[in-house]
XYZ file of C-alpha atoms in Angstrom:
736
model
C 61.903 39.709 7.307
C 58.953 41.758 7.921
C 57.468 40.592 4.660
C 57.782 36.926 5.884
C 56.331 37.819 9.204
C 53.604 39.570 7.496
C 52.960 36.505 5.319
C 52.988 34.215 8.345
C 50.531 36.391 9.998
C 48.237 36.401 6.845
C 48.463 32.570 6.665
C 47.526 32.182 10.300
C 44.594 34.581 9.960
C 43.371 32.361 6.996
C 43.696 28.975 8.895
C 41.587 30.589 11.836
C 38.944 31.769 9.472
C 38.717 28.426 7.651
C 38.625 26.785 11.208
C 35.909 29.269 12.410
C 33.861 28.819 9.101
C 33.703 25.126 9.207
C 31.419 22.966 11.480
C 33.086 22.339 14.633
C 32.840 18.717 15.494
C 33.178 17.582 19.051
C 32.314 14.529 21.047
C 29.522 14.728 23.533
C 27.587 12.420 25.798
C 24.246 12.994 27.385
C 22.414 10.750 30.157
C 18.718 10.400 30.015
C 16.167 8.320 31.459
C 13.405 7.234 28.855
C 9.932 6.780 30.188
C 7.989 3.650 29.450
C 4.648 2.175 30.381
C 3.466 -1.526 30.788
C -0.193 -1.513 29.677
C -0.678 -5.042 30.990
C 0.844 -4.650 34.328
C -0.619 -0.886 34.513
C 2.616 0.555 35.761
C 5.364 2.855 34.290
C 9.111 3.458 35.031
C 12.332 4.631 33.500
C 15.244 3.192 31.636
C 18.794 4.793 31.726
C 20.485 5.483 28.544
C 23.352 7.354 27.012
C 23.425 9.378 23.779
C 26.528 9.953 22.233
C 27.609 12.410 19.075
C 31.389 12.122 18.021
C 33.285 13.090 15.107
C 32.749 10.676 12.245
C 36.118 10.709 9.986
C 34.251 8.284 7.390
C 31.806 11.008 6.505
C 29.049 8.456 6.219
C 25.665 8.569 8.161
C 26.076 6.442 11.036
C 23.219 5.818 13.807
C 23.741 2.856 16.128
C 21.601 1.480 19.048
C 23.023 -0.648 21.553
C 21.131 -2.608 24.302
C 22.034 -4.267 27.480
C 18.912 -6.546 27.482
C 18.361 -9.042 24.539
C 15.267 -7.676 22.776
C 15.261 -4.761 25.094
C 15.142 -2.081 22.170
C 11.958 -2.708 19.886
C 11.754 -1.663 16.206
C 9.694 1.405 17.241
C 12.599 2.941 19.379
C 14.856 2.067 16.534
C 12.839 4.289 14.438
C 12.545 7.102 17.007
C 16.647 7.041 17.194
C 16.634 7.774 13.431
C 13.824 10.304 13.760
C 15.765 12.060 16.489
C 18.838 12.077 14.360
C 16.898 13.502 11.400
C 15.261 16.213 13.367
C 18.553 17.193 15.121
C 20.118 17.731 11.765
C 17.342 19.738 10.564
C 16.870 21.981 13.488
C 20.495 22.704 14.130
C 21.326 22.868 10.253
C 24.156 20.548 10.399
C 25.540 17.984 8.246
C 24.742 14.505 9.880
C 27.759 12.826 8.114
C 29.995 14.641 10.385
C 28.896 12.514 13.336
C 28.343 9.246 14.710
C 25.368 9.051 16.837
C 24.911 6.246 19.121
C 22.357 5.315 21.811
C 23.180 2.758 24.715
C 20.046 1.750 26.529
C 20.075 -0.268 29.779
C 16.663 -1.661 30.143
C 13.557 -1.991 27.925
C 12.428 0.983 25.889
C 9.839 1.051 22.737
C 7.532 3.477 21.081
C 7.450 6.841 19.422
C 6.740 8.394 22.805
C 10.441 8.522 23.548
C 10.928 10.556 20.279
C 10.935 14.266 21.835
C 13.447 13.411 24.730
C 15.820 11.493 22.299
C 15.807 14.553 19.986
C 16.772 16.747 22.914
C 19.338 14.326 23.802
C 21.073 14.286 20.365
C 21.073 17.892 20.043
C 22.283 18.413 23.576
C 25.206 15.806 22.853
C 26.132 17.591 19.530
C 26.021 21.175 21.308
C 27.949 20.016 24.511
C 24.955 20.572 26.817
C 23.412 18.343 29.362
C 20.102 17.331 30.467
C 19.147 17.920 33.975
C 19.266 14.940 36.335
C 15.741 15.359 37.857
C 13.950 16.101 34.692
C 12.542 13.630 32.039
C 9.920 13.793 29.274
C 7.482 12.096 27.095
C 5.924 12.866 23.852
C 6.605 12.063 20.039
C 8.516 14.403 17.831
C 6.610 15.570 14.592
C 8.468 16.438 11.451
C 7.927 20.244 12.158
C 9.480 19.918 15.538
C 6.269 19.964 17.296
C 5.635 17.662 20.283
C 2.785 15.101 19.705
C 0.485 13.515 22.202
C 1.158 9.883 23.675
C -0.737 7.478 26.037
C -0.060 6.160 29.314
C 1.095 9.432 30.921
C -0.293 9.022 34.501
C 1.818 5.788 34.972
C 4.914 7.401 33.273
C 4.630 10.346 35.728
C 4.310 7.712 38.752
C 7.192 5.653 37.328
C 9.434 9.074 37.030
C 8.693 10.093 40.546
C 9.621 6.639 41.836
C 12.967 7.051 39.888
C 13.607 10.407 41.565
C 12.431 12.813 38.927
C 11.097 16.200 39.966
C 9.756 17.553 36.641
C 8.215 15.742 33.714
C 7.730 17.375 30.417
C 4.328 16.296 28.574
C 3.030 17.334 25.248
C 1.157 20.661 25.131
C -2.630 20.017 25.301
C -2.115 16.732 27.273
C -3.331 18.082 30.775
C -5.744 15.276 31.123
C -4.749 11.559 30.586
C -6.255 8.248 31.022
C -5.280 6.276 34.218
C -4.889 2.638 33.473
C -5.419 1.927 37.222
C -8.489 3.759 37.954
C -9.729 3.810 34.346
C -10.595 7.239 34.364
C -9.434 10.621 33.103
C -7.100 12.481 35.585
C -5.704 15.983 35.659
C -1.845 15.277 35.004
C -0.760 18.547 36.655
C -2.742 17.724 39.797
C -1.506 14.306 39.800
C 2.244 15.584 39.614
C 1.657 18.010 42.450
C 0.203 15.177 44.587
C 3.316 13.257 44.016
C 5.662 16.169 44.633
C 6.701 16.715 40.781
C 6.167 19.625 38.567
C 4.262 18.871 35.285
C 5.137 21.080 32.262
C 3.625 21.117 28.934
C 5.699 21.684 25.891
C 4.566 22.907 22.551
C 7.674 22.277 20.444
C 11.379 20.986 20.608
C 12.537 24.481 21.287
C 10.533 24.677 24.589
C 11.494 21.343 25.610
C 15.069 21.876 24.972
C 15.229 24.894 27.258
C 13.224 23.008 29.915
C 15.429 19.987 29.923
C 18.795 21.558 29.441
C 18.421 25.302 30.897
C 19.804 26.397 27.557
C 17.915 28.125 24.531
C 18.216 26.777 21.167
C 18.936 29.403 18.375
C 15.861 29.603 16.116
C 16.194 31.069 12.541
C 13.607 33.551 11.951
C 12.589 35.468 8.884
C 13.909 39.158 8.610
C 10.388 40.460 7.778
C 7.035 38.303 8.351
C 5.939 39.346 4.663
C 4.474 36.142 2.971
C 5.175 35.789 -0.810
C 2.419 36.049 -3.239
C 1.961 33.083 -5.614
C 3.621 34.093 -8.978
C 1.179 34.685 -11.707
C 2.711 32.029 -13.939
C 2.156 29.666 -11.098
C -1.507 30.767 -10.764
C -2.144 30.405 -14.625
C -0.509 26.998 -14.840
C -2.255 25.598 -11.980
C -5.513 26.901 -13.471
C -4.994 24.989 -16.497
C -4.274 21.883 -14.601
C -7.289 22.169 -12.542
C -9.366 22.417 -15.531
C -7.789 19.286 -16.946
C -8.805 17.484 -13.828
C -12.469 18.920 -14.143
C -12.605 17.325 -17.571
C -11.516 13.970 -16.094
C -13.978 13.939 -13.412
C -16.841 14.733 -15.770
C -15.801 12.181 -18.316
C -15.824 9.563 -15.267
C -19.186 11.068 -14.028
C -20.840 10.355 -17.554
C -19.656 6.892 -17.714
C -20.774 6.115 -14.170
C -24.376 7.538 -15.304
C -24.516 5.106 -18.141
C -24.567 2.309 -15.597
C -27.950 1.016 -14.331
C -28.764 1.755 -10.711
C -29.152 -1.930 -10.004
C -25.293 -2.000 -9.895
C -24.901 0.900 -7.424
C -25.047 0.149 -3.813
C -25.680 2.846 -1.258
C -22.027 3.099 -0.360
C -21.107 3.752 -4.275
C -23.957 6.393 -4.371
C -22.471 8.021 -1.139
C -18.824 8.087 -2.929
C -20.137 9.806 -5.996
C -21.999 12.259 -4.039
C -18.944 13.211 -2.095
C -16.875 13.392 -5.468
C -19.494 15.583 -6.849
C -19.412 18.155 -3.750
C -15.547 18.246 -4.167
C -16.041 19.069 -7.868
C -18.421 21.905 -7.056
C -16.075 22.980 -4.082
C -13.234 23.243 -6.818
C -15.333 25.323 -9.126
C -16.203 27.810 -6.285
C -12.516 28.029 -5.189
C -11.437 28.495 -8.710
C -14.030 31.316 -9.151
C -12.884 32.977 -5.925
C -9.136 32.764 -6.921
C -8.102 30.106 -4.529
C -6.142 28.246 -7.001
C -4.311 25.915 -4.744
C -7.690 24.625 -2.977
C -9.287 24.158 -6.318
C -6.551 22.056 -7.486
C -6.493 20.062 -4.424
C -10.366 19.521 -4.594
C -10.202 18.742 -8.362
C -7.606 16.008 -7.926
C -9.530 14.403 -4.901
C -12.970 14.781 -6.865
C -11.549 12.731 -9.852
C -9.991 10.095 -7.508
C -13.076 9.592 -5.218
C -15.261 9.581 -8.398
C -13.268 6.982 -10.235
C -13.278 4.649 -7.048
C -17.349 4.918 -6.952
C -17.456 4.404 -10.716
C -15.016 1.421 -10.792
C -16.868 -0.458 -8.025
C -20.172 -0.102 -10.006
C -18.489 -1.001 -13.272
C -16.842 -4.066 -11.788
C -20.112 -5.399 -10.310
C -21.868 -4.842 -13.681
C -18.983 -6.696 -15.524
C -19.106 -9.714 -13.161
C -22.966 -9.951 -13.687
C -22.817 -9.602 -17.361
C -20.001 -11.946 -18.152
C -20.211 -13.810 -21.552
C -18.080 -16.535 -23.055
C -14.919 -17.537 -21.030
C -15.097 -15.699 -17.599
C -11.371 -15.802 -16.885
C -10.558 -14.478 -20.541
C -13.243 -11.691 -19.946
C -12.009 -10.573 -16.597
C -8.369 -10.332 -17.902
C -9.516 -8.180 -20.917
C -11.274 -5.937 -18.555
C -8.180 -5.362 -16.307
C -6.127 -5.173 -19.545
C -8.403 -1.874 -20.340
C -6.725 -0.228 -17.414
C -3.491 -1.931 -17.060
C -0.642 0.907 -17.004
C 2.603 -0.386 -18.275
C 5.786 -0.197 -16.522
C 7.683 0.824 -19.723
C 5.374 3.964 -19.824
C 6.433 5.071 -16.265
C 10.081 4.147 -16.885
C 10.049 6.418 -20.121
C 8.781 9.277 -17.874
C 11.481 8.384 -15.427
C 14.104 8.600 -18.116
C 12.771 12.020 -19.210
C 13.369 13.530 -15.950
C 16.950 12.139 -15.879
C 17.556 14.341 -18.825
C 15.772 17.332 -17.453
C 17.952 20.433 -17.338
C 17.685 22.555 -14.183
C 19.854 25.614 -12.973
C 18.123 26.732 -9.785
C 17.525 25.265 -6.323
C 13.920 25.992 -6.663
C 13.790 23.789 -9.854
C 15.839 21.073 -8.306
C 13.241 20.687 -5.352
C 10.535 20.629 -7.915
C 12.174 17.899 -9.848
C 12.915 15.921 -6.724
C 9.127 16.159 -5.912
C 8.480 14.870 -9.443
C 10.622 12.007 -8.882
C 8.603 10.982 -5.977
C 5.309 10.791 -7.698
C 7.018 8.649 -10.638
C 8.381 6.293 -7.892
C 4.885 6.053 -6.434
C 3.577 5.189 -9.861
C 6.003 2.324 -9.954
C 4.968 1.140 -6.612
C 1.311 1.172 -7.733
C 1.921 -1.246 -10.546
C 3.932 -3.442 -8.239
C 0.749 -3.543 -5.884
C -1.663 -4.154 -8.969
C 0.413 -7.086 -10.052
C 0.363 -8.544 -6.442
C -3.335 -8.150 -6.350
C -3.752 -9.815 -9.632
C -1.607 -12.816 -8.365
C -4.073 -12.946 -5.218
C -6.945 -13.180 -7.810
C -5.345 -16.197 -9.353
C -4.842 -18.007 -5.901
C -8.377 -17.253 -4.803
C -9.579 -18.646 -7.973
C -7.642 -21.991 -7.335
C -9.103 -22.083 -3.856
C -12.554 -21.855 -5.149
C -11.946 -24.566 -7.486
C -10.573 -26.686 -4.740
C -13.367 -25.690 -2.438
C -15.859 -26.870 -5.152
C -13.839 -30.114 -5.604
C -13.854 -30.789 -1.850
C -17.716 -31.123 -1.831
C -16.910 -34.347 -3.632
C -15.577 -37.624 -2.206
C -11.837 -37.555 -2.168
C -9.538 -40.216 -1.242
C -6.855 -37.858 0.089
C -7.675 -34.570 2.109
C -6.244 -31.296 0.619
C -4.155 -29.014 2.922
C -6.258 -26.068 1.695
C -3.585 -23.707 0.795
C -2.205 -22.169 -2.442
C 1.532 -21.346 -2.686
C 3.942 -19.581 -4.976
C 7.855 -19.421 -5.193
C 8.859 -17.061 -2.293
C 9.900 -13.515 -3.467
C 12.494 -13.546 -0.858
C 14.671 -16.458 -1.961
C 14.115 -20.010 -0.650
C 10.621 -21.594 0.434
C 7.088 -21.181 -0.791
C 4.999 -18.153 0.066
C 1.183 -18.872 1.174
C -0.978 -16.874 -0.932
C -4.437 -17.819 0.532
C -5.779 -20.415 3.051
C -9.355 -22.035 2.613
C -11.520 -21.301 5.606
C -11.909 -24.541 7.927
C -9.214 -26.475 6.091
C -6.592 -28.583 7.697
C -4.135 -25.581 7.046
C -6.572 -23.163 8.532
C -7.138 -25.166 11.637
C -3.271 -25.488 12.089
C -2.857 -21.732 12.292
C -1.175 -21.248 8.818
C -1.858 -17.825 7.679
C -1.569 -16.265 4.206
C 1.809 -14.341 3.930
C 3.718 -17.205 5.845
C 6.896 -18.596 4.112
C 6.971 -22.434 4.378
C 10.757 -23.599 4.388
C 10.505 -27.253 5.385
C 7.789 -30.035 5.899
C 8.816 -32.497 8.332
C 12.492 -32.697 7.510
C 12.182 -32.107 3.748
C 12.865 -28.497 2.291
C 10.229 -27.400 -0.173
C 11.005 -25.025 -3.090
C 8.211 -25.806 -5.354
C 4.480 -26.929 -5.579
C 5.497 -30.315 -6.906
C 7.731 -30.739 -3.675
C 4.590 -30.381 -1.599
C 2.621 -32.640 -3.789
C 5.149 -35.489 -3.823
C 5.508 -35.113 -0.011
C 1.617 -35.570 0.512
C 1.493 -38.359 -1.692
C 4.198 -40.246 0.531
C 2.134 -39.135 3.742
C -0.191 -41.700 5.151
C -3.589 -40.627 6.583
C -3.061 -40.062 10.464
C 0.731 -39.053 10.075
C 1.726 -35.874 11.628
C 2.832 -33.215 9.383
C 4.935 -30.329 10.795
C 5.656 -27.085 8.801
C 8.483 -24.842 9.478
C 7.857 -21.401 8.475
C 8.728 -17.715 8.918
C 6.033 -15.066 9.757
C 7.484 -11.494 9.734
C 10.457 -11.579 11.643
C 9.803 -14.721 13.470
C 10.546 -18.400 12.887
C 7.747 -20.613 13.894
C 6.611 -24.390 13.575
C 3.108 -25.936 13.471
C 1.941 -29.553 13.589
C -1.246 -31.193 12.813
C -2.616 -34.584 11.900
C -3.223 -35.398 8.134
C -6.655 -36.414 8.081
C -10.021 -35.036 6.570
C -10.580 -33.373 9.818
C -14.605 -34.090 9.416
C -16.440 -34.489 12.858
C -20.092 -35.260 13.421
C -20.854 -32.068 14.998
C -19.755 -30.142 11.874
C -22.096 -28.252 9.727
C -23.559 -30.104 6.789
C -21.200 -29.753 3.798
C -23.641 -27.918 1.586
C -24.253 -24.830 3.733
C -20.654 -24.679 4.798
C -19.476 -24.966 1.054
C -21.617 -22.195 0.065
C -20.455 -19.865 2.912
C -16.746 -20.608 1.905
C -17.475 -19.972 -1.652
C -19.289 -16.668 -0.885
C -16.247 -15.542 1.277
C -13.794 -16.280 -1.411
C -15.996 -14.645 -3.888
C -16.058 -11.354 -1.915
C -12.304 -11.675 -1.360
C -11.884 -12.096 -5.215
C -14.049 -9.271 -6.056
C -12.143 -6.980 -3.572
C -8.749 -7.970 -5.222
C -10.194 -7.457 -8.813
C -11.129 -3.884 -7.587
C -7.896 -3.038 -6.034
C -6.102 -4.386 -9.145
C -7.739 -2.132 -11.359
C -7.850 0.767 -8.821
C -3.870 0.909 -8.334
C -3.267 0.548 -12.031
C -5.381 3.688 -12.350
C -3.473 5.278 -9.277
C -0.463 4.689 -11.452
C -1.586 6.798 -14.101
C -2.877 9.439 -11.709
C 0.583 9.634 -9.971
C 2.280 10.224 -13.650
C -0.370 12.930 -14.375
C 0.523 14.550 -10.751
C 4.152 14.361 -11.797
C 3.597 16.001 -15.025
C 1.708 18.952 -13.223
C 4.749 19.240 -10.875
C 6.737 19.888 -13.880
C 4.168 22.027 -15.780
C 3.541 24.221 -12.815
C 6.785 24.316 -10.691
C 9.707 24.630 -13.072
C 11.323 27.859 -14.187
C 11.720 29.803 -10.850
C 14.127 31.126 -8.365
C 17.500 32.808 -8.491
C 19.521 30.729 -6.309
C 21.739 28.398 -8.173
C 22.218 24.642 -7.581
C 23.456 23.474 -4.119
C 26.822 21.363 -3.749
C 26.258 17.721 -4.791
C 27.706 16.352 -1.329
C 25.009 18.401 0.463
C 22.167 16.929 -1.820
C 23.632 13.424 -1.298
C 23.801 13.811 2.592
C 20.228 14.973 2.822
C 18.886 12.422 0.571
C 20.691 9.529 2.353
C 19.299 11.060 5.569
C 15.639 11.019 4.480
C 16.073 7.906 2.671
C 17.068 5.799 5.665
C 14.626 7.493 8.064
C 11.746 6.864 5.729
C 12.612 3.231 5.706
C 12.752 3.244 9.577
C 9.408 5.271 9.747
C 7.668 2.664 7.647
C 8.979 -0.203 9.858
C 7.881 1.734 12.831
C 4.381 2.070 11.584
C 4.109 -1.505 10.719
C 5.231 -2.566 14.243
C 3.327 -0.018 15.951
C -0.266 -0.352 14.154
C -0.326 -2.962 11.356
C 1.477 -5.967 13.531
C -1.089 -5.103 16.460
C -4.161 -5.149 14.052
C -2.787 -8.559 12.645
C -2.542 -9.933 16.033
C -6.014 -8.789 17.030
C -7.608 -10.343 13.747
C -5.561 -13.490 13.967
C -4.266 -12.716 10.350
C -0.801 -12.479 8.833
C 1.040 -9.196 8.393
C 0.559 -9.321 4.634
C -3.239 -9.584 4.986
C -3.424 -6.807 7.703
C -1.702 -4.461 5.311
C -3.905 -5.252 2.414
C -6.986 -4.804 4.669
C -5.680 -1.048 5.647
C -5.090 -0.339 1.851
C -8.845 -1.373 1.320
C -9.728 0.830 4.019
C -7.345 3.927 3.704
C -6.265 4.948 0.149
C -3.589 7.265 1.718
C -1.890 4.270 3.411
C -2.159 2.323 -0.042
C -0.476 5.305 -1.793
C 2.245 5.653 0.909
C 2.912 2.010 0.825
C 3.082 2.029 -3.136
C 5.629 4.821 -2.621
C 7.570 2.592 -0.288
C 7.369 -0.422 -2.707
C 8.600 1.688 -5.505
C 11.394 3.197 -3.504
C 12.461 -0.373 -2.116
C 12.137 -2.469 -5.556
C 13.259 0.492 -7.991
C 16.100 2.329 -5.944
C 16.623 5.830 -7.373
C 19.784 6.288 -9.297
C 20.367 10.024 -8.655
C 20.539 11.715 -5.465
C 17.929 14.204 -6.518
C 15.375 11.480 -6.946
C 16.322 9.744 -3.729
C 15.893 13.224 -1.848
C 12.450 13.658 -3.504
C 11.314 10.011 -2.813
C 12.842 9.950 0.741
C 11.184 13.383 1.826
C 7.876 12.368 0.632
C 7.850 8.847 2.116
C 9.228 10.392 5.422
C 6.645 12.893 5.866
C 3.732 10.470 4.581
C 4.817 7.773 7.148
C 5.276 10.487 9.915
C 1.518 11.262 9.047
C 0.515 7.707 9.525
C 2.262 7.500 12.989
C 0.508 10.607 14.065
C -2.987 9.482 12.482
C -3.164 6.163 13.962
C -0.837 6.483 17.295
C -0.516 9.826 18.498
C -4.226 10.979 17.587
C -5.669 7.405 17.879
C -7.944 8.134 15.022
C -11.000 6.064 13.991
C -11.937 5.749 10.281
C -15.072 4.681 8.453
C -15.372 2.206 5.672
C -14.818 5.008 3.265
C -11.404 5.861 4.928
C -12.563 9.124 6.496
C -11.589 10.103 9.835
C -14.598 10.227 12.078
C -13.004 10.464 15.681
C -9.727 11.128 17.076
C -8.776 10.513 20.658
C -6.614 13.662 21.113
C -8.622 16.497 19.195
C -7.263 19.199 21.433
C -3.765 17.981 20.667
C -4.604 17.989 16.928
C -5.813 21.704 17.132
C -2.523 22.682 18.852
C -0.358 20.898 16.399
C -2.178 22.710 13.568
C -1.628 26.235 15.145
C 2.073 25.484 15.317
C 2.245 23.719 11.867
C 0.739 26.759 10.259
C 3.180 28.977 11.841
C 6.202 26.924 11.069
C 5.165 26.418 7.429
C 4.851 30.111 6.897
C 8.135 30.965 8.591
C 9.906 28.367 6.501
C 8.467 29.558 3.346
C 9.546 33.166 3.960
C 12.925 31.955 4.838
C 13.204 30.054 1.638
C 12.143 33.272 -0.308
C 14.844 35.311 1.550
C 17.332 32.686 0.461
C 16.816 33.574 -3.314
C 14.333 30.818 -4.287
C 10.694 30.387 -4.804
C 9.184 27.358 -3.232
C 6.450 26.975 -5.575
C 4.895 23.625 -4.386
C 5.443 24.741 -0.796
C 3.267 27.672 -1.311
C 0.574 25.787 -2.717
C 0.724 22.993 -0.031
C 0.421 25.894 2.520
C -2.652 27.515 0.924
C -4.387 23.920 0.836
C -3.705 23.541 4.467
C -5.012 26.830 5.367
C -8.458 25.992 4.078
C -8.735 22.366 4.946
C -7.721 23.043 8.614
C -11.335 24.824 8.773
C -13.049 21.528 7.665
C -13.933 18.322 9.377
C -11.506 16.000 11.253
C -10.423 14.337 7.899
C -9.687 17.756 6.599
C -7.876 18.911 9.695
C -5.578 15.905 9.258
C -4.962 16.598 5.622
C -4.081 20.101 6.596
C -1.580 19.014 9.129
C 0.158 16.895 6.316
C -0.042 19.806 4.000
C 1.687 22.081 6.390
C 4.347 19.692 7.027
C 4.978 19.073 3.388
C 5.234 22.852 3.075
C 7.567 23.280 5.872
C 9.729 20.425 4.726
C 10.319 21.506 1.027
C 10.835 25.159 2.231
C 13.380 24.033 4.958
C 15.302 21.735 2.498
C 15.669 24.880 0.177
C 16.887 26.943 2.928
C 19.378 24.149 4.200
C 20.586 23.429 0.688
C 21.100 27.233 0.140
C 23.718 27.011 2.824
C 21.944 29.609 4.943
C 21.670 27.235 8.013
């Protein structure tokens, strides 16, 4: 009898231990008031909402956003909801598949400025805490948990006070904000006091959580603040990689010097001077033993140097064409065409790579990300190449339109829509019928009048049956909108128009400039595909063979991979809604053309979009690959949001940041980012792993933050990458 009782006692204790060791899943609901600002009306206000976290028996990531007003929740709020779920999972160290997160919003909310408050609400719901009724907050949430700057704070404070709030949390370093009504900078703390409200600046999510809930979040800290040295094997391998990039740069420089100066514009010369300065800076860093800095500068010197060389070489090629011009251009592009087969071969090699430690798994994930980027670069090159063909057709049409024609041309080139039914508008001739009607490149035409169109011949047959003076109505999709445009089918010639000769000459020149740019981008992104593969090879050569901690549970990898993959997709959509769509509206062009224009100006966006294209069109087959691609894309898109939204960066024609609207905020973010990256690297080391690439990112960030604005922004991304990889290692090690 005693034995039975003892067994029962042991069984009871075991059950209690199992229960205590598992993640306790409770349902919780938090009431919050999101702040918003209407720039057109120059006013602010609040929208009531509820954030709920409840047990998820299906064990699949579930984030739902529910609105009480049709269209009340914009895509930017949707992204903020996913970002909040990701950050809550990372900060609390929980498996998000255990929860169903839902947002019920009553009113209109949009913009990343809700990110900080939303993240606090998710964590409070999970932990059973509540947000104080008379508190609210504005500020973005950055990938390392810091609070980022936002606009419209004076109007938000006024709206909060009208709603009965006594305390408003704002991002640290944002004491002064632009008042939309007075059109001047105001002291936000003084403004709050004048309205009877307390204004508090918060550096990160930990401070924000304590202010909003009155509870402290447990923050995991290293046992000792001893930063690990870069292993000698990593130093030696990185030094070899630096020398290889130096050779590539010098070969490119030698080819550039052979091109006559008459083909080199001032911009091209400036590009090459910047590349040479980076090359010399890499040599200096190598001599001083700053191996990570030497590596970063070496890669950048080659990339910028090749861009300058390529522009000069394309100009020379176009001016010295012989024989069939089209064939000559095709042959030139073929010199740089990087095959999908070669990228696929490298990808297959990664699938067969045998790893045994957590450190090596994270290195392999990072390598997959570069290969997927390479796939995306090839896709972009192919798209640019198709644009070249479309523009060539437009140039032919423009030349033919100078002659008398019995039937007017629409002035568009179309191809089969890649999204299914309909025709994709590739280009529009300036001042043509389609141009004057408002049709944009990137539109998808589904019907003309009542007739569906799915081929070029459909359009041709319809026009043959259309009489001069008839009305044509085009039914199209533009982004997420369904639109229609109508116009009279005629020549559109009026007596006050310019004479055809100067007008046609201008149109031809515009088309030629666009064609040249597409040719440059075609070759450039083929080359970037090759560069991405070289970087992937560096990842393997430098980062494999380290750490003691064994491989994590497959389900833990799968959960983290799914989380970052979904969040990365939401983040990219957020950036497009937040910035690119706004730019498209300002310039009166399609989303596709605005996206392409930004690629031309900012190579970092081009490479991020290439990663996105590769990720969407070639979905990774393994969880390790999904984790690597999802993490890189998530942090890259977060950097874009910070750059163009939070900091309001202005860039020059070389893609360099020359001004930010929130410079003090950038300095504060860097101070916190370097601290977070350092702590996470030490934590990863304490867990039994060696975060090789995280350490290299960290060292690059330390030196870059002392440079110009462009360098400081690059430093911020480097610190975020270092913290992300280290925290992923710590999370997957089971220590969180």
